Coordinates of C-alpha atoms in Angstrom, one line a residue:
Chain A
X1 CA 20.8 -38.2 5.3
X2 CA 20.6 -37.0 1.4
X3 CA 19.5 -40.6 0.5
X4 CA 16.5 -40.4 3.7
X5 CA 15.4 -37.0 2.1
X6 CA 15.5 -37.7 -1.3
X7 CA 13.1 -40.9 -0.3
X8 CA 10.9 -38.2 1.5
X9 CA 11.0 -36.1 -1.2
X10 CA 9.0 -39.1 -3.3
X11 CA 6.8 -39.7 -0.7
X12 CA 3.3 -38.7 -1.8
X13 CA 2.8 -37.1 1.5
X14 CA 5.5 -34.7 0.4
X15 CA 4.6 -30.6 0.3
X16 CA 6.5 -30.0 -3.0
X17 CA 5.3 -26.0 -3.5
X18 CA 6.2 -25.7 1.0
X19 CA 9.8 -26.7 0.1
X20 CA 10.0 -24.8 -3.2
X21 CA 8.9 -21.7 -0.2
X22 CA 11.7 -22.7 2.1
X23 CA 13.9 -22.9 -0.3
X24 CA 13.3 -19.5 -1.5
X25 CA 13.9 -18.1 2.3
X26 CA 17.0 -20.2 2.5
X27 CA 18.9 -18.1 -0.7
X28 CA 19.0 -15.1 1.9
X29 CA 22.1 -16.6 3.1
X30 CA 25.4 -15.1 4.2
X31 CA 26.3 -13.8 0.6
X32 CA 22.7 -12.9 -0.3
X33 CA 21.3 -9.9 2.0
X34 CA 19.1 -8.5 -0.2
X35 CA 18.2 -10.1 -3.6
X36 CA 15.8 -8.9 -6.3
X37 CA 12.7 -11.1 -8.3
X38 CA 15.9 -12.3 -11.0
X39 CA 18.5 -12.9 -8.2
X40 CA 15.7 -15.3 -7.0
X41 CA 15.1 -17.2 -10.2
X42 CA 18.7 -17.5 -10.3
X43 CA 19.7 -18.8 -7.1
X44 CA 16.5 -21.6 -6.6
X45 CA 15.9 -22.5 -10.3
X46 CA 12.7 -21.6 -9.3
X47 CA 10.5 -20.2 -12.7
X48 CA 9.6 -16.1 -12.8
X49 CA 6.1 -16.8 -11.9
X50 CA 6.6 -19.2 -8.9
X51 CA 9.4 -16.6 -7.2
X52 CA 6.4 -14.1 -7.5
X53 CA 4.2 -15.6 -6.0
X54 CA 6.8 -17.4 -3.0
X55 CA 7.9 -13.3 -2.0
X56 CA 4.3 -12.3 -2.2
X57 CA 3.4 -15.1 0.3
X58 CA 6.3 -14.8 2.8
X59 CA 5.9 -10.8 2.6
X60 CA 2.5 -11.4 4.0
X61 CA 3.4 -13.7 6.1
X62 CA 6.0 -11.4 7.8
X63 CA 9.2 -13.4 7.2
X64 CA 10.7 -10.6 3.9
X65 CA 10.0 -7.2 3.4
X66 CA 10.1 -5.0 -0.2
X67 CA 12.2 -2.1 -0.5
X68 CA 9.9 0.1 -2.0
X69 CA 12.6 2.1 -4.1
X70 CA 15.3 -0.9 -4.6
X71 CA 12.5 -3.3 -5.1
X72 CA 14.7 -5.7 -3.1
X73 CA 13.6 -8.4 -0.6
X74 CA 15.6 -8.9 2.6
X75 CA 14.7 -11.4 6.2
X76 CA 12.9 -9.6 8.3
X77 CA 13.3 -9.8 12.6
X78 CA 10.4 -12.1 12.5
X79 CA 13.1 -15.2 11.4
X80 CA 14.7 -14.7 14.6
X81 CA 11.4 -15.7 16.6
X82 CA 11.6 -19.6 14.8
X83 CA 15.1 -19.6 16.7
X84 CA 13.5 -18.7 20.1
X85 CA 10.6 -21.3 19.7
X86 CA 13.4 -23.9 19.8
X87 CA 15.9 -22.2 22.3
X88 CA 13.7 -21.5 25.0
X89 CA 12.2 -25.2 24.1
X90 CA 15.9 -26.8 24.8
X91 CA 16.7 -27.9 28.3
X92 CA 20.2 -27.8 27.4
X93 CA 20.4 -24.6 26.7
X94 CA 18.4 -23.8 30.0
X95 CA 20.8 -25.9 31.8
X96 CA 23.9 -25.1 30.1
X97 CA 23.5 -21.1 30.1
X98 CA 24.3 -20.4 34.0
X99 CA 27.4 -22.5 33.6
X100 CA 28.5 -20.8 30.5
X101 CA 28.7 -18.0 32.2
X102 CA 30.5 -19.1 34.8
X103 CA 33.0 -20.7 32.7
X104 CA 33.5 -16.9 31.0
X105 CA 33.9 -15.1 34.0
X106 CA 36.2 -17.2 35.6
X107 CA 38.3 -17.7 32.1
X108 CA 37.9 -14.2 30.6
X109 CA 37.3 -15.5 27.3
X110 CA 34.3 -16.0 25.3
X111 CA 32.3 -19.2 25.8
X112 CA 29.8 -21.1 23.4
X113 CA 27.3 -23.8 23.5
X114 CA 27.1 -26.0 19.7
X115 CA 25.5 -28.7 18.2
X116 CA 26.0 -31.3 15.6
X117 CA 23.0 -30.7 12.4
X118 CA 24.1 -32.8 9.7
X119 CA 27.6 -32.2 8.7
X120 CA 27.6 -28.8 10.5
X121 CA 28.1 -27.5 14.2
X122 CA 25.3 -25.3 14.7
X123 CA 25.7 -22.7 18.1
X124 CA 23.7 -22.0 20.3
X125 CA 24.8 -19.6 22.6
X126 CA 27.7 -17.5 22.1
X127 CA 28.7 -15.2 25.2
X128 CA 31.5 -13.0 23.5
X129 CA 33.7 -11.9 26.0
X130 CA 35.5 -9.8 23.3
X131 CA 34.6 -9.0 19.7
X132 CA 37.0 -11.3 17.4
X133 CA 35.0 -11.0 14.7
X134 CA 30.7 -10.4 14.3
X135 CA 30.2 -13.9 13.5
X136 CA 32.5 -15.0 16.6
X137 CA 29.0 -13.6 18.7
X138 CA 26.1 -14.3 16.7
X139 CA 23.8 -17.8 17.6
X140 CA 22.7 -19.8 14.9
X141 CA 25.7 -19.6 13.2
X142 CA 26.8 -23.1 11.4
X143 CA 30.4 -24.3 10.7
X144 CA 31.7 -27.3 9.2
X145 CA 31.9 -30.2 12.2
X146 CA 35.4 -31.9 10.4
X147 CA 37.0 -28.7 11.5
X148 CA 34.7 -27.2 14.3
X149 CA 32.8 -30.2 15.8
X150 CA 35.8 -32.4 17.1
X151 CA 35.2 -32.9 20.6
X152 CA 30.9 -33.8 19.5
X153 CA 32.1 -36.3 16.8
X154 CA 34.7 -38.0 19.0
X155 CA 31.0 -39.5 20.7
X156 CA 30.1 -41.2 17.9
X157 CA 31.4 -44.4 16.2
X158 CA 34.2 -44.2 13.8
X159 CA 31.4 -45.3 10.7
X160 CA 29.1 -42.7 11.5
X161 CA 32.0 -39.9 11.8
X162 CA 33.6 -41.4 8.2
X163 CA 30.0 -40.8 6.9
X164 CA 30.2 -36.9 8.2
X165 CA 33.7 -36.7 6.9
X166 CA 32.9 -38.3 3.7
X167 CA 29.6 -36.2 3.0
X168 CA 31.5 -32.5 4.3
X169 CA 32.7 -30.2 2.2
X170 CA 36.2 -30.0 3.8
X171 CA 37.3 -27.3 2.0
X172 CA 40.6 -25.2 4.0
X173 CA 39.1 -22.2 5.4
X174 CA 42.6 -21.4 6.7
X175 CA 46.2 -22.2 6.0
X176 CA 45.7 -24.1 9.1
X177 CA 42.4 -26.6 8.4
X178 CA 43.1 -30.1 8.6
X179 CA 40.8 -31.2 5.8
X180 CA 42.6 -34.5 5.2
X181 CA 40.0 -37.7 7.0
X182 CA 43.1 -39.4 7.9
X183 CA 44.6 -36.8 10.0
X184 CA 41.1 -36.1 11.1
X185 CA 40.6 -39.3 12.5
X186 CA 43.8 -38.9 14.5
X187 CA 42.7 -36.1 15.9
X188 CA 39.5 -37.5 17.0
X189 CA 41.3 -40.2 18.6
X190 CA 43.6 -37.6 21.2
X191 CA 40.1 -36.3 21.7
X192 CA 39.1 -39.4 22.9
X193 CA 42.2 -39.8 24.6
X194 CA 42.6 -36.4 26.4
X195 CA 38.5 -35.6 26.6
X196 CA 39.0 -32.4 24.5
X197 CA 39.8 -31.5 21.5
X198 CA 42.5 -28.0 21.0
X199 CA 41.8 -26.6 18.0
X200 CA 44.3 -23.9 16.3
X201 CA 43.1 -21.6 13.7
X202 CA 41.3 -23.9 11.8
X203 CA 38.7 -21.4 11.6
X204 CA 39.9 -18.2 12.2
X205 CA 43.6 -17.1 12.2
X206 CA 44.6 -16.4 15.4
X207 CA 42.1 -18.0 17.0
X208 CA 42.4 -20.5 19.8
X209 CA 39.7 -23.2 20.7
X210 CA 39.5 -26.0 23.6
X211 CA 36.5 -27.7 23.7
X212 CA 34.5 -30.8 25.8
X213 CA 31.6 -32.9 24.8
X214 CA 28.4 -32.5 26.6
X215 CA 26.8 -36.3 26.9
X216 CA 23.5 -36.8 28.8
X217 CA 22.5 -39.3 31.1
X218 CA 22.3 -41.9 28.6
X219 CA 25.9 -41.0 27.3
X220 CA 23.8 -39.8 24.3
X221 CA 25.9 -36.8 22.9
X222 CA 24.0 -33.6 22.6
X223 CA 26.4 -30.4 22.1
X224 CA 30.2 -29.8 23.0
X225 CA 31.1 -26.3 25.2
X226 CA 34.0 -24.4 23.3
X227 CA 36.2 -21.9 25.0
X228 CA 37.8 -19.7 22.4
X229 CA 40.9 -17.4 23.0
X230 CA 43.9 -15.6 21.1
X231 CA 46.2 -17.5 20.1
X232 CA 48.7 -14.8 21.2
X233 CA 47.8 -14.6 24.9
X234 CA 47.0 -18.2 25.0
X235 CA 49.6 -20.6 23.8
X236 CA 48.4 -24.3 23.2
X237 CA 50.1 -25.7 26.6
X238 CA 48.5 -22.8 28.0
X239 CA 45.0 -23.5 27.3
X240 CA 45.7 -27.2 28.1
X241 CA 46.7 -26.4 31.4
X242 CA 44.5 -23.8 32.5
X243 CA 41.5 -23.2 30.0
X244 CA 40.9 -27.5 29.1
X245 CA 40.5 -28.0 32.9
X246 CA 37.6 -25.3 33.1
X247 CA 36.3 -26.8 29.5
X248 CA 35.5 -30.3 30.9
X249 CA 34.6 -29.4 34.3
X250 CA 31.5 -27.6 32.8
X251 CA 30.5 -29.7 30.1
X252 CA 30.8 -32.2 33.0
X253 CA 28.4 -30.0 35.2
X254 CA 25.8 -29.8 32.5
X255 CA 25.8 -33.2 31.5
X256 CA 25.1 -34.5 35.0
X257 CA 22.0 -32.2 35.1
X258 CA 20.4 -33.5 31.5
Chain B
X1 CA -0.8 -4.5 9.4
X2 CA -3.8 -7.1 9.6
X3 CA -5.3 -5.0 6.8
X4 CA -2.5 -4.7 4.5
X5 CA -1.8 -8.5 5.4
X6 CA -6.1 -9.7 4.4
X7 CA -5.7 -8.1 1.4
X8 CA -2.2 -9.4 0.6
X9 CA -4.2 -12.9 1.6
X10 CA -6.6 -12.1 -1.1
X11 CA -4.6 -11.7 -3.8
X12 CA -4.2 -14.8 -6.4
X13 CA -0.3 -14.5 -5.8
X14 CA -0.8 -16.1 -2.2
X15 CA 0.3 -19.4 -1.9
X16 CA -1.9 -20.8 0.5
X17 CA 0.0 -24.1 1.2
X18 CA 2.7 -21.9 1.6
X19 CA 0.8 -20.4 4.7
X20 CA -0.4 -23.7 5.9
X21 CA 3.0 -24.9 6.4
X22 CA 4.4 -21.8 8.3
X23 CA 1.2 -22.2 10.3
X24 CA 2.2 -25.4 11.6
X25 CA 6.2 -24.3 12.0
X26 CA 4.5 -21.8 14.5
X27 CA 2.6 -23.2 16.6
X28 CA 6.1 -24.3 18.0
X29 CA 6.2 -21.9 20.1
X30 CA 7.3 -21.2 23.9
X31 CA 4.1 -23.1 25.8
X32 CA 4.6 -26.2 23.1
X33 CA 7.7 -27.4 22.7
X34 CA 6.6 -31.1 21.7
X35 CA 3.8 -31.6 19.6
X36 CA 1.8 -34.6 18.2
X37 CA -0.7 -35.4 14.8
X38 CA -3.8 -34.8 17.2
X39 CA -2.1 -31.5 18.8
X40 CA -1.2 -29.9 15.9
X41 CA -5.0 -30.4 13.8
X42 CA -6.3 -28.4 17.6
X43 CA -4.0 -25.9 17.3
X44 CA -3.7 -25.2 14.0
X45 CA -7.4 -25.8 12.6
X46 CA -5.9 -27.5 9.7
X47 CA -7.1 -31.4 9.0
X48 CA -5.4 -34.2 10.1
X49 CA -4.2 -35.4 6.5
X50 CA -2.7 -31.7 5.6
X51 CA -1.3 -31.9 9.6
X52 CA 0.8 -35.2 8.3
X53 CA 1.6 -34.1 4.6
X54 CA 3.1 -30.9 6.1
X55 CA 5.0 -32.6 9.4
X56 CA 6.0 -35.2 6.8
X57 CA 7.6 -32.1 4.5
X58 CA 9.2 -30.1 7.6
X59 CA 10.6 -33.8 8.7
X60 CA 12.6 -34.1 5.3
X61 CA 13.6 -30.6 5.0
X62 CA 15.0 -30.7 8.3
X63 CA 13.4 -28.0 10.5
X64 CA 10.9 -31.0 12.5
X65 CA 12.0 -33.9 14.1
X66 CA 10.2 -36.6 15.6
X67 CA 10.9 -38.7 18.3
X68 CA 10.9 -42.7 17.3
X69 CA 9.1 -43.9 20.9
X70 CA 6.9 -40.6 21.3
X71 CA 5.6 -40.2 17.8
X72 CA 5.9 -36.1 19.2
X73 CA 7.6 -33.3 16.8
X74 CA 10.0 -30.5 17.9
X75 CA 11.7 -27.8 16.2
X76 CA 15.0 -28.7 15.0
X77 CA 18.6 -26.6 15.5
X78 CA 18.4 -25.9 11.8
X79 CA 15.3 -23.2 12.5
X80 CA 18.4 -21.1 14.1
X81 CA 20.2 -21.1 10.9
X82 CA 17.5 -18.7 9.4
X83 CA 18.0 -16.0 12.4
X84 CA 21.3 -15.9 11.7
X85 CA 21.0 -15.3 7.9
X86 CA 19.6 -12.0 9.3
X87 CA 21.7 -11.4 11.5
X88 CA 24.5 -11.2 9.6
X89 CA 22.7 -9.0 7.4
X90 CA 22.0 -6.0 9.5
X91 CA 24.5 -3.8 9.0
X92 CA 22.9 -2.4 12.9
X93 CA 23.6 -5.5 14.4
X94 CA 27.6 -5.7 13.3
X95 CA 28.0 -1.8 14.4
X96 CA 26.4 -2.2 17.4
X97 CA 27.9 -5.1 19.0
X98 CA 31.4 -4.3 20.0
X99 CA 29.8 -0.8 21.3
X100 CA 27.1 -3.0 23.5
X101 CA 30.3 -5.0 24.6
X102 CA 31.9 -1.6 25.6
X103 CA 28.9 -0.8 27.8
X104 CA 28.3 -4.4 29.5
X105 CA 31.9 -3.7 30.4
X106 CA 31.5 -0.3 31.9
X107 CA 28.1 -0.9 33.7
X108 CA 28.5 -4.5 34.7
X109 CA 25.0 -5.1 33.5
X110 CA 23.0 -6.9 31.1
X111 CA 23.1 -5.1 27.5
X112 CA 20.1 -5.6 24.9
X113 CA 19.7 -4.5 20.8
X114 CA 16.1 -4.4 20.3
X115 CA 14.1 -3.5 16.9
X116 CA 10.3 -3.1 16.7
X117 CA 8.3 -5.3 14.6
X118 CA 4.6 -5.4 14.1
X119 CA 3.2 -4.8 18.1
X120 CA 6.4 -6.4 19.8
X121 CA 9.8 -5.8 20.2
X122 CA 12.3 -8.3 19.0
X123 CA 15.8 -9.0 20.4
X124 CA 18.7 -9.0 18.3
X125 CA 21.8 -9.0 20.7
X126 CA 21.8 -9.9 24.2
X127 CA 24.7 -9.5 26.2
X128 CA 23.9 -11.0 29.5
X129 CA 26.0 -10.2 32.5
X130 CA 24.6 -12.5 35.2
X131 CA 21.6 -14.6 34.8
X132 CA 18.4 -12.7 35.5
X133 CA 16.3 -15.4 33.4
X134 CA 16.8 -17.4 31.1
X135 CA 14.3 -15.5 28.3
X136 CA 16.7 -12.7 29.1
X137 CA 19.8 -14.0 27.6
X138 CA 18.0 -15.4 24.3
X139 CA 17.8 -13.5 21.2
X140 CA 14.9 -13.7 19.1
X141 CA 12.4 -13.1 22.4
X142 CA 9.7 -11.1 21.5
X143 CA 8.1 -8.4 24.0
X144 CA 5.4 -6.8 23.7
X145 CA 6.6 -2.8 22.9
X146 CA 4.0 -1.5 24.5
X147 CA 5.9 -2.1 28.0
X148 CA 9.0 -3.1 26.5
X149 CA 9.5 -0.3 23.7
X150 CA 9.0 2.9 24.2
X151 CA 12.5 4.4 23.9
X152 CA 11.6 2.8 20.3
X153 CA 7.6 4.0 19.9
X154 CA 9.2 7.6 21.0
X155 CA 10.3 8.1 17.8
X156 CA 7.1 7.5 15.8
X157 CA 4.3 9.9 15.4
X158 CA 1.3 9.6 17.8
X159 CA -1.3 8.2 15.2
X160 CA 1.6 5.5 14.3
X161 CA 1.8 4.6 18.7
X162 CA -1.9 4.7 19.3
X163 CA -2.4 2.3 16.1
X164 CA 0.3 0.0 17.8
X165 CA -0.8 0.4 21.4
X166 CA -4.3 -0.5 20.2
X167 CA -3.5 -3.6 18.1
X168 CA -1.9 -4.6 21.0
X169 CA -2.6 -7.0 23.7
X170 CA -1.9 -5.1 26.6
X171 CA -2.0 -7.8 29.5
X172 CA -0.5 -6.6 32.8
X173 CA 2.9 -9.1 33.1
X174 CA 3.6 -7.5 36.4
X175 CA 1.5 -5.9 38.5
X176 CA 3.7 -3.1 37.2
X177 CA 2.7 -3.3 33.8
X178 CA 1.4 0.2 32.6
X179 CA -1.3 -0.9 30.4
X180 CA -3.5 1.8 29.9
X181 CA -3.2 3.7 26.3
X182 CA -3.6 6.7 28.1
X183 CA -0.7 6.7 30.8
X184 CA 1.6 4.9 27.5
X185 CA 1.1 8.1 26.2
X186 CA 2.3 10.3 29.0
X187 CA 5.5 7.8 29.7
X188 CA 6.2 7.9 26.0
X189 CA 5.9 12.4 26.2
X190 CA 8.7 12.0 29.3
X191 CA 10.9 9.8 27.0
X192 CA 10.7 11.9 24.1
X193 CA 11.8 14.9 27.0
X194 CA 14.7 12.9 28.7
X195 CA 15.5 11.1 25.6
X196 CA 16.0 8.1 27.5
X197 CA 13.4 5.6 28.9
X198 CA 13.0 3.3 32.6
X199 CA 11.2 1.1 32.9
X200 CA 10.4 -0.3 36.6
X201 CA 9.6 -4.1 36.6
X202 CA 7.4 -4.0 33.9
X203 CA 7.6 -7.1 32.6
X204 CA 10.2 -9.2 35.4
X205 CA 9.5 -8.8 39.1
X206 CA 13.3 -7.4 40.4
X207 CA 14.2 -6.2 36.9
X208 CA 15.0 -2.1 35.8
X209 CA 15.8 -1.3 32.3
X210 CA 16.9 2.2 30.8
X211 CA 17.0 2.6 26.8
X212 CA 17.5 4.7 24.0
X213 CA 16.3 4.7 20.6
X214 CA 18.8 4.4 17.6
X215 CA 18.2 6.3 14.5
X216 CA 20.0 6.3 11.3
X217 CA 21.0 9.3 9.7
X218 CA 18.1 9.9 8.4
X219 CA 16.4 10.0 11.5
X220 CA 14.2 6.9 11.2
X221 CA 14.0 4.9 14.1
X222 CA 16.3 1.4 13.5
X223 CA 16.2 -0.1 17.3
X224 CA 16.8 1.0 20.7
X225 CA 19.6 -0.4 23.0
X226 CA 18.4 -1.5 26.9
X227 CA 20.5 -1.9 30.0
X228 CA 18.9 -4.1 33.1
X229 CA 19.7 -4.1 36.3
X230 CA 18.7 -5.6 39.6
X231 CA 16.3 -2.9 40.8
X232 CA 17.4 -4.1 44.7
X233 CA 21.1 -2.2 43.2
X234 CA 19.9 -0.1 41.0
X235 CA 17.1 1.9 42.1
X236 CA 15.6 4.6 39.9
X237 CA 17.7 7.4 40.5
X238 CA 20.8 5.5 40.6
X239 CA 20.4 3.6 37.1
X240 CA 19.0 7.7 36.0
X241 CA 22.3 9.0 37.2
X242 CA 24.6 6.0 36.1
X243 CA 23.6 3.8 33.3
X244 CA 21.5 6.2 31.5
X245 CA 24.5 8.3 30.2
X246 CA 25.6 5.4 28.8
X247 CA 22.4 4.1 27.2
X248 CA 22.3 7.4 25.6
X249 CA 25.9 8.2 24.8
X250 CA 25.7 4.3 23.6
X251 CA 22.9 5.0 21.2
X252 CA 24.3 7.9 19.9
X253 CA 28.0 6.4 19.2
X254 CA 25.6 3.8 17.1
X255 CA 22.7 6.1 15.0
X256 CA 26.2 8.0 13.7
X257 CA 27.9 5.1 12.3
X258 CA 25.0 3.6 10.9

């Protein structure tokens, strides 16, 4: 992937001043709400001038606003409709959605639809059944596939899931994280074993996860449902006997509809 | 808006590649999921050799991707990372949510967080009970305020809604739709009376909504929260009696913690 985009990037046909833009709407990340004209420079490596003129553009163009007092920039709602666009374009998520919901009323716990983006699982849909934590309900949210993406990478052949280990930044985000490729791999194969993956607080202490890949009819992969629970109320042997059932007979519903 | 935006246009700051690019990211939108070279010069008016230099540039950033055998574009997952930068952002949207939670719970319907921007409203959270639609459990849809904002609009001055009701296009959706400027007016004097706002199958045949604008503490309008119901259940004085307490007490536990 870096080594395909770095060839793009040479291309001729390449829009060098569109992807200095993007990248200038990409620093508003997680840790960057609102950032001022020298936040900017700092963050891109953009120059003074070229940050001007980038937050002058996307200000017109709807996508920041200026705080008139702060002088700080921030996203504005009109980000969220580039999200839409592609949801309501996805037949997965139209097919998926009716039996996500299913799957949380009968479970009474929250219930997500993600998919694999480079080395990240990116969700989809997120029906929170309770509020673990704001980023537990929000789409669009990416995490780190070695840890979050399990039950999707047990799809692919061992070389191309080495290649996602390998180029992930497998960082602990808990005491819990497997991080190691090794153990990883053995993971991946009980996946493959079982047909889903249980995942204990890799990402979230006291947070429980079962999830199920989602192939269509091709047996190409194309997202993996999680059900998420506490770790508390749901035990692992508990989730494997009553919430793992439930897991793959939905993923198994929406897969024969793709 | 489209004045302030011309004249922003104007200014040697713009980066017109800049808007060439977004241009094309658009015109992904709900009636064109997959696009080719020859229908993205129709759509978007640009050439075909800026069509391929700026498809070549979304490609390698990673918001495009095109199908080997088709040679047709579509938006990729990565467009939802963006949506959820700003989500996680708005302070709103991480006080509101375990409160919309708490009212899906009590009411057994469909709970919405929606902010006003430009002529539309945009929705943040949606906290879908059953499945009306599938548009009605995706965030990021935009709707037009003029039917589907006026707990919001309430709160503005009247030269502020007139300017927004005329910019807008105010197509009937429904034969329901109340399009006239006129009879907006007098439904947005009853809201700003009750406090609260229904709306009967404005915009979804079978669908009734109730909402109530959220405020800061300085008083200024941030978004209004919607709760929709079957209208077959729920008829008017029913969701008047019922859910609107809780839209309002809903909205109110919210504008004080903001």
């Amino acid at each position: 992937m870096v080594k395909k985009e770095k060839t793009k990037r040479d291309n001729p046909l390449f829009v060098a001043s569109l992807e200095k833009g993007v990248v200038l709407l990409e620093a508003f990340d997680e840790g960057h709400r609102r950032l001022g004209l020298n936040d900017l420079v700092k963050l891109t490596g953009l120059n003074k001038s070229a940050v001007q003129r980038f937050l002058h553009t996307w200000v017109a163009l709807g996508y920041l606003s200026k705080n008139a007092e702060t002088k700080l920039y921030r996203l504005t709602p009109k980000v969220m409709s580039l999200g839409y666009n592609f949801l309501r374009g996805e037949r997965l998520v139209e097919v998926a959605t009716p039996f996500l919901l299913d799957a949380r009323e009968r479970t009474g716990n929250s219930v997500y639809l993600g998919t694999l983006y480079d080395t990240s699982i990116i969700y989809l849909i997120r029906l929170p059944q309770r509020l673990l934590l704001l980023e537990g309900t929000l789409p669009g949210r990416r995490v780190p596939a070695f840890c979050g993406g399990r039950a999707f990478l047990s799809c692919l052949d061992d070389t191309e899931i080495l290649s996602i280990l390998d180029r992930s930044n497998r960082s602990a985000i808990t005491p819990y994280t497997i991080t190691d490729i090794d153990e990883n791999m053995r993971e991946i194969a009980t996946v493959r074993e079982k047909g889903f993956c249980i995942s204990q607080q890799e990402q979230l202490m006291g947070e429980i996860a079962v999830s199920a890949p989602v192939r269509d009819l091709q047996g190409v992969p194309r997202a993996a449902i999680y059900i998420s629970a506490r770790i508390t109320e749901w035990p692992p042997d508990r989730v494997e006997s009553e919430l793992a059932p439930i897991a793959l007979e939905t993923a198994g519903i929406i897969s024969r509809q793709l």
